[in-house]
Amino acid sequence: MKVVLLGPPGAGKGTQAMRIAKEYQLAHISTGDIFRQNLRENTELGKLAKSYMDQGQLVPDDVTIAMVLDRLQKDDCQNGYLLDGFPRTVAQAKAFDETTKIDVALDIEAPDELLVRRIAGRRMCSCGATYHVDWLNGKTTCDVCGKELYQRDDDREETVYKRLMVYKEQTAPLIDHYAQAGVLKSVDGAQDVEKVYEEIKKVLDGIA
Ligand code: ADP
Ligand code: ADP
Ligand code: ZN
């Protein structure tokens, strides 16, 4: 199964992706996580990506497309994968269409005021796990791996509005793109994590 997760920043893509990947045994490919990993390792790709990420802008298509196509060649993707954060522009989607036919594009939607609240309280672990301060009760380490949690630089309020704008301009058109391809399914991301996941499972079980 090849799944693309769509939706604005803060909709819950990463949170749901962790669950889906585990239950359906899919490789979880998060382009944001790959860029952040490169940033931590201070690679050339990391340095390039940082200049865009800090501004709330997208990393250029050519770099991003090459990175993802390369990643999808690895063995862990042979049984299917879940793309979280790619494609994010029509150019990326078109380049990807030329190589692959996906089974479903799952669009997770939520209203802006909810997105802003979720992003402002998001705490991350370098292992990819995501938390929200509302549920942490003062805890500062990761349940999965024990490392210290941090706030993403681009989750600060100044950058968040920019990212929401970039989403509307450059990524939201993909909803139409995948609707026309006949693979779009939408779920209501404004519900509890569990409820959203139940909806997603219904969609995926209808495909598998
Ligand atoms: P995305 O990957 O789409 O940017 P995340 O999965 O990182 O979104 O979620 C953004 C923030 O909102 C995180 O702090 C996460 O813990 C929280 N969150 C995710 N899904 C929900 C939900 N259904 N209800 C409330 N908070 C959520
Ligand atoms: P979000 O939680 O907003 O969905 P991500 O972790 O997916 O954030 O992405 C963080 C940043 O990484 C983006 O704002 C962008 O700069 C960069 N990025 C991630 N995926 C892509 C992509 N497919 N194309 C271009 N830039 C990307
Ligand atoms: Zn962790």
Short mmCIF file of C-alpha atoms and ligand atoms in Angstrom, two decimals:
data_model
loop_
_atom_site.label_atom_id
_atom_site.label_comp_id
_atom_site.label_asym_id
_atom_site.label_seq_id
_atom_site.Cartn_x
_atom_site.Cartn_y
_atom_site.Cartn_z
CA MET A 1 0.00 0.00 0.00
CA LYS A 2 1.27 3.45 -0.95
CA VAL A 3 -0.28 6.28 1.01
CA VAL A 4 0.18 10.05 0.81
CA LEU A 5 -0.85 12.12 3.84
CA LEU A 6 -2.11 15.59 2.99
CA GLY A 7 -3.15 18.39 5.28
CA PRO A 8 -2.01 21.69 6.76
CA PRO A 9 0.79 22.01 9.34
CA GLY A 10 -0.51 20.88 12.72
CA ALA A 11 -3.39 18.79 11.33
CA GLY A 12 -1.94 15.66 12.92
CA LYS A 13 -0.15 13.99 10.00
CA GLY A 14 2.89 12.95 12.02
CA THR A 15 0.80 11.76 14.97
CA GLN A 16 -1.41 9.60 12.77
CA ALA A 17 1.51 8.44 10.61
CA MET A 18 3.25 6.86 13.61
CA ARG A 19 0.14 4.77 14.34
CA ILE A 20 -0.60 3.84 10.73
CA ALA A 21 3.00 2.84 10.03
CA LYS A 22 3.05 0.53 13.04
CA GLU A 23 -0.30 -1.16 12.47
CA TYR A 24 -0.04 -1.50 8.69
CA GLN A 25 3.71 -2.15 8.60
CA LEU A 26 4.45 0.72 6.26
CA ALA A 27 7.68 2.70 6.10
CA HIS A 28 7.00 6.20 7.47
CA ILE A 29 8.74 8.73 5.26
CA SER A 30 8.52 12.24 6.71
CA THR A 31 10.34 14.81 4.60
CA GLY A 32 10.31 17.24 7.55
CA ASP A 33 12.02 14.60 9.72
CA ILE A 34 14.62 13.89 7.01
CA PHE A 35 15.41 17.60 6.72
CA ARG A 36 15.64 17.96 10.52
CA GLN A 37 17.95 14.94 10.71
CA ASN A 38 20.22 16.56 8.11
CA LEU A 39 20.09 19.79 10.07
CA ARG A 40 21.27 18.04 13.22
CA GLU A 41 24.07 16.33 11.31
CA ASN A 42 24.95 19.63 9.67
CA THR A 43 25.08 18.15 6.16
CA GLU A 44 25.03 20.29 3.01
CA LEU A 45 21.37 19.35 2.53
CA GLY A 46 20.68 20.35 6.14
CA LYS A 47 22.30 23.76 5.69
CA LEU A 48 20.34 24.39 2.52
CA ALA A 49 17.05 23.22 4.03
CA LYS A 50 17.50 25.32 7.17
CA SER A 51 17.54 28.59 5.27
CA TYR A 52 14.07 27.80 3.90
CA MET A 53 12.59 26.08 6.95
CA ASP A 54 13.47 28.98 9.25
CA GLN A 55 11.50 31.29 6.97
CA GLY A 56 8.50 28.96 6.83
CA GLN A 57 9.21 28.44 3.11
CA LEU A 58 9.39 25.20 1.21
CA VAL A 59 12.72 23.65 0.29
CA PRO A 60 13.14 23.81 -3.53
CA ASP A 61 11.35 21.12 -5.53
CA ASP A 62 14.38 19.66 -7.32
CA VAL A 63 16.24 18.97 -4.07
CA THR A 64 13.16 17.58 -2.35
CA ILE A 65 12.07 15.34 -5.23
CA ALA A 66 15.54 13.83 -5.64
CA MET A 67 15.76 13.20 -1.90
CA VAL A 68 12.40 11.41 -1.73
CA LEU A 69 12.87 9.29 -4.86
CA ASP A 70 16.20 8.17 -3.48
CA ARG A 71 14.69 7.32 -0.09
CA LEU A 72 11.91 5.25 -1.69
CA GLN A 73 14.49 2.93 -3.27
CA LYS A 74 15.49 1.56 0.11
CA ASP A 75 14.45 -1.96 1.14
CA ASP A 76 12.07 -0.89 3.89
CA CYS A 77 9.81 0.74 1.28
CA GLN A 78 9.28 -2.42 -0.75
CA ASN A 79 6.21 -3.47 1.29
CA GLY A 80 4.60 -0.08 1.01
CA TYR A 81 5.03 3.31 2.56
CA LEU A 82 3.38 6.33 4.01
CA LEU A 83 4.51 9.72 2.76
CA ASP A 84 4.12 12.42 5.42
CA GLY A 85 4.84 15.90 4.07
CA PHE A 86 5.46 14.97 0.44
CA PRO A 87 4.34 15.98 -2.13
CA ARG A 88 3.77 19.57 -1.07
CA THR A 89 3.63 21.34 -4.44
CA VAL A 90 1.97 20.50 -7.74
CA ALA A 91 5.43 20.15 -9.32
CA GLN A 92 6.40 17.56 -6.69
CA ALA A 93 3.13 15.67 -7.23
CA LYS A 94 3.61 15.62 -11.00
CA ALA A 95 7.19 14.39 -10.74
CA PHE A 96 6.07 11.70 -8.31
CA ASP A 97 3.11 10.67 -10.53
CA GLU A 98 5.59 9.84 -13.25
CA THR A 99 7.25 7.23 -11.06
CA THR A 100 4.44 5.85 -8.92
CA LYS A 101 0.73 5.18 -8.72
CA ILE A 102 -0.41 5.71 -5.13
CA ASP A 103 -3.38 3.90 -3.58
CA VAL A 104 -4.76 6.77 -1.57
CA ALA A 105 -4.18 10.41 -0.65
CA LEU A 106 -5.56 10.93 2.85
CA ASP A 107 -6.38 14.55 3.53
CA ILE A 108 -6.53 15.47 7.24
CA GLU A 109 -8.33 18.78 7.69
CA ALA A 110 -8.69 21.13 10.67
CA PRO A 111 -9.59 24.83 11.07
CA ASP A 112 -6.77 27.40 11.34
CA GLU A 113 -7.32 28.40 14.99
CA LEU A 114 -6.97 24.76 16.00
CA LEU A 115 -3.81 24.38 13.89
CA VAL A 116 -2.21 27.39 15.54
CA ARG A 117 -2.96 26.03 19.03
CA ARG A 118 -1.63 22.60 18.17
CA ILE A 119 1.57 23.90 16.62
CA ALA A 120 2.25 26.36 19.45
CA GLY A 121 2.13 23.50 21.98
CA ARG A 122 3.95 20.91 19.90
CA ARG A 123 7.05 19.31 21.39
CA MET A 124 9.24 17.00 19.36
CA CYS A 125 11.74 14.25 19.86
CA SER A 126 14.60 13.66 17.46
CA CYS A 127 13.26 10.08 17.06
CA GLY A 128 10.22 11.53 15.27
CA ALA A 129 7.72 11.23 18.15
CA THR A 130 5.46 14.25 18.64
CA TYR A 131 3.78 15.52 21.80
CA HIS A 132 1.65 18.43 22.96
CA VAL A 133 2.33 20.39 26.17
CA ASP A 134 -1.32 19.97 27.19
CA TRP A 135 -0.78 16.23 27.67
CA LEU A 136 2.80 16.21 28.93
CA ASN A 137 2.02 17.29 32.52
CA GLY A 138 5.47 18.81 32.84
CA LYS A 139 7.28 15.75 31.48
CA THR A 140 10.23 16.78 29.28
CA THR A 141 11.46 13.46 27.88
CA CYS A 142 10.26 11.10 25.15
CA ASP A 143 8.11 8.07 26.08
CA VAL A 144 9.48 6.16 23.11
CA CYS A 145 13.22 6.67 23.51
CA GLY A 146 13.82 8.74 26.66
CA LYS A 147 15.54 11.68 24.95
CA GLU A 148 14.86 15.31 25.85
CA LEU A 149 11.98 16.95 23.97
CA TYR A 150 12.38 20.27 22.16
CA GLN A 151 10.32 22.91 20.40
CA ARG A 152 10.93 23.28 16.66
CA ASP A 153 12.33 26.68 15.66
CA ASP A 154 9.69 26.95 12.95
CA ASP A 155 6.88 26.28 15.44
CA ARG A 156 7.22 29.78 16.87
CA GLU A 157 4.28 32.04 16.20
CA GLU A 158 5.98 34.33 13.64
CA THR A 159 6.70 31.40 11.34
CA VAL A 160 3.44 29.54 11.84
CA TYR A 161 1.28 32.06 9.97
CA LYS A 162 3.73 32.07 7.10
CA ARG A 163 3.58 28.27 6.92
CA LEU A 164 -0.22 28.30 6.89
CA MET A 165 -0.12 30.78 4.01
CA VAL A 166 2.42 28.70 2.09
CA TYR A 167 0.19 25.67 2.66
CA LYS A 168 -2.86 27.41 1.21
CA GLU A 169 -0.98 28.71 -1.80
CA GLN A 170 1.25 25.80 -2.70
CA THR A 171 -0.04 22.61 -1.07
CA ALA A 172 -3.84 22.91 -0.89
CA PRO A 173 -4.07 22.64 -4.73
CA LEU A 174 -2.96 19.01 -4.33
CA ILE A 175 -6.39 18.20 -2.90
CA ASP A 176 -7.86 18.83 -6.36
CA HIS A 177 -4.96 17.10 -8.03
CA TYR A 178 -5.63 13.84 -6.15
CA ALA A 179 -9.41 14.21 -6.37
CA GLN A 180 -9.07 14.27 -10.14
CA ALA A 181 -6.88 11.19 -9.98
CA GLY A 182 -9.70 9.47 -8.05
CA VAL A 183 -7.60 8.64 -4.97
CA LEU A 184 -8.59 11.37 -2.51
CA LYS A 185 -10.15 10.56 0.88
CA SER A 186 -10.75 13.20 3.55
CA VAL A 187 -10.91 12.79 7.30
CA ASP A 188 -11.92 15.29 9.96
CA GLY A 189 -8.72 16.10 11.87
CA ALA A 190 -10.49 18.30 14.44
CA GLN A 191 -11.50 15.26 16.49
CA ASP A 192 -9.57 13.37 19.21
CA VAL A 193 -6.47 11.52 18.04
CA GLU A 194 -8.27 8.18 18.51
CA LYS A 195 -11.35 9.25 16.56
CA VAL A 196 -9.24 10.52 13.66
CA TYR A 197 -7.34 7.25 13.63
CA GLU A 198 -10.59 5.24 13.55
CA GLU A 199 -11.68 7.18 10.45
CA ILE A 200 -8.33 6.60 8.81
CA LYS A 201 -8.48 2.88 9.52
CA LYS A 202 -11.88 2.64 7.85
CA VAL A 203 -10.43 4.22 4.74
CA LEU A 204 -7.31 2.04 4.70
CA ASP A 205 -9.20 -1.17 5.45
CA GLY A 206 -11.43 -0.38 2.49
CA ILE A 207 -8.37 -0.34 0.25
CA ALA A 208 -6.18 -3.14 1.55
P1 ADP B 1 1.54 17.66 11.49
O1 ADP B 1 2.50 16.52 11.28
O2 ADP B 1 0.34 17.58 10.58
O3 ADP B 1 2.20 19.00 11.43
P2 ADP B 1 1.45 16.73 14.28
O4 ADP B 1 1.05 15.30 14.20
O5 ADP B 1 2.86 17.04 14.59
O6 ADP B 1 0.96 17.51 12.97
O7 ADP B 1 0.49 17.42 15.37
C1 ADP B 1 0.64 18.79 15.72
C2 ADP B 1 0.40 18.97 17.22
O8 ADP B 1 -0.96 18.68 17.55
C3 ADP B 1 1.23 18.04 18.10
O9 ADP B 1 1.55 18.72 19.28
C4 ADP B 1 0.28 16.87 18.38
O10 ADP B 1 0.59 16.26 19.63
C5 ADP B 1 -1.07 17.56 18.42
N1 ADP B 1 -2.18 16.75 17.86
C6 ADP B 1 -2.13 15.90 16.80
N2 ADP B 1 -3.35 15.36 16.56
C7 ADP B 1 -4.18 15.89 17.49
C8 ADP B 1 -5.60 15.71 17.78
N3 ADP B 1 -6.37 14.91 17.03
N4 ADP B 1 -6.13 16.42 18.79
C9 ADP B 1 -5.35 17.25 19.54
N5 ADP B 1 -4.03 17.45 19.33
C10 ADP B 1 -3.44 16.78 18.32
P1 ADP B 2 4.49 20.44 9.28
O1 ADP B 2 4.42 20.01 10.69
O2 ADP B 2 4.32 21.90 9.08
O3 ADP B 2 3.60 19.67 8.37
P2 ADP B 2 7.06 19.31 8.32
O4 ADP B 2 7.84 18.75 9.42
O5 ADP B 2 6.37 18.38 7.40
O6 ADP B 2 6.03 20.35 8.93
O7 ADP B 2 7.98 20.28 7.45
C1 ADP B 2 8.78 21.28 8.04
C2 ADP B 2 9.46 22.11 6.96
O8 ADP B 2 10.30 21.26 6.16
C3 ADP B 2 8.52 22.79 5.97
O9 ADP B 2 8.03 24.02 6.45
C4 ADP B 2 9.45 22.96 4.76
O10 ADP B 2 10.36 24.03 4.95
C5 ADP B 2 10.25 21.66 4.80
N1 ADP B 2 9.60 20.61 4.01
C6 ADP B 2 9.07 19.45 4.46
N2 ADP B 2 8.56 18.72 3.46
C7 ADP B 2 8.76 19.44 2.31
C8 ADP B 2 8.45 19.23 0.93
N3 ADP B 2 7.83 18.14 0.50
N4 ADP B 2 8.84 20.20 0.06
C9 ADP B 2 9.47 21.30 0.46
N5 ADP B 2 9.77 21.57 1.74
C10 ADP B 2 9.44 20.64 2.66
ZN ZN B 3 12.06 9.87 21.19
#
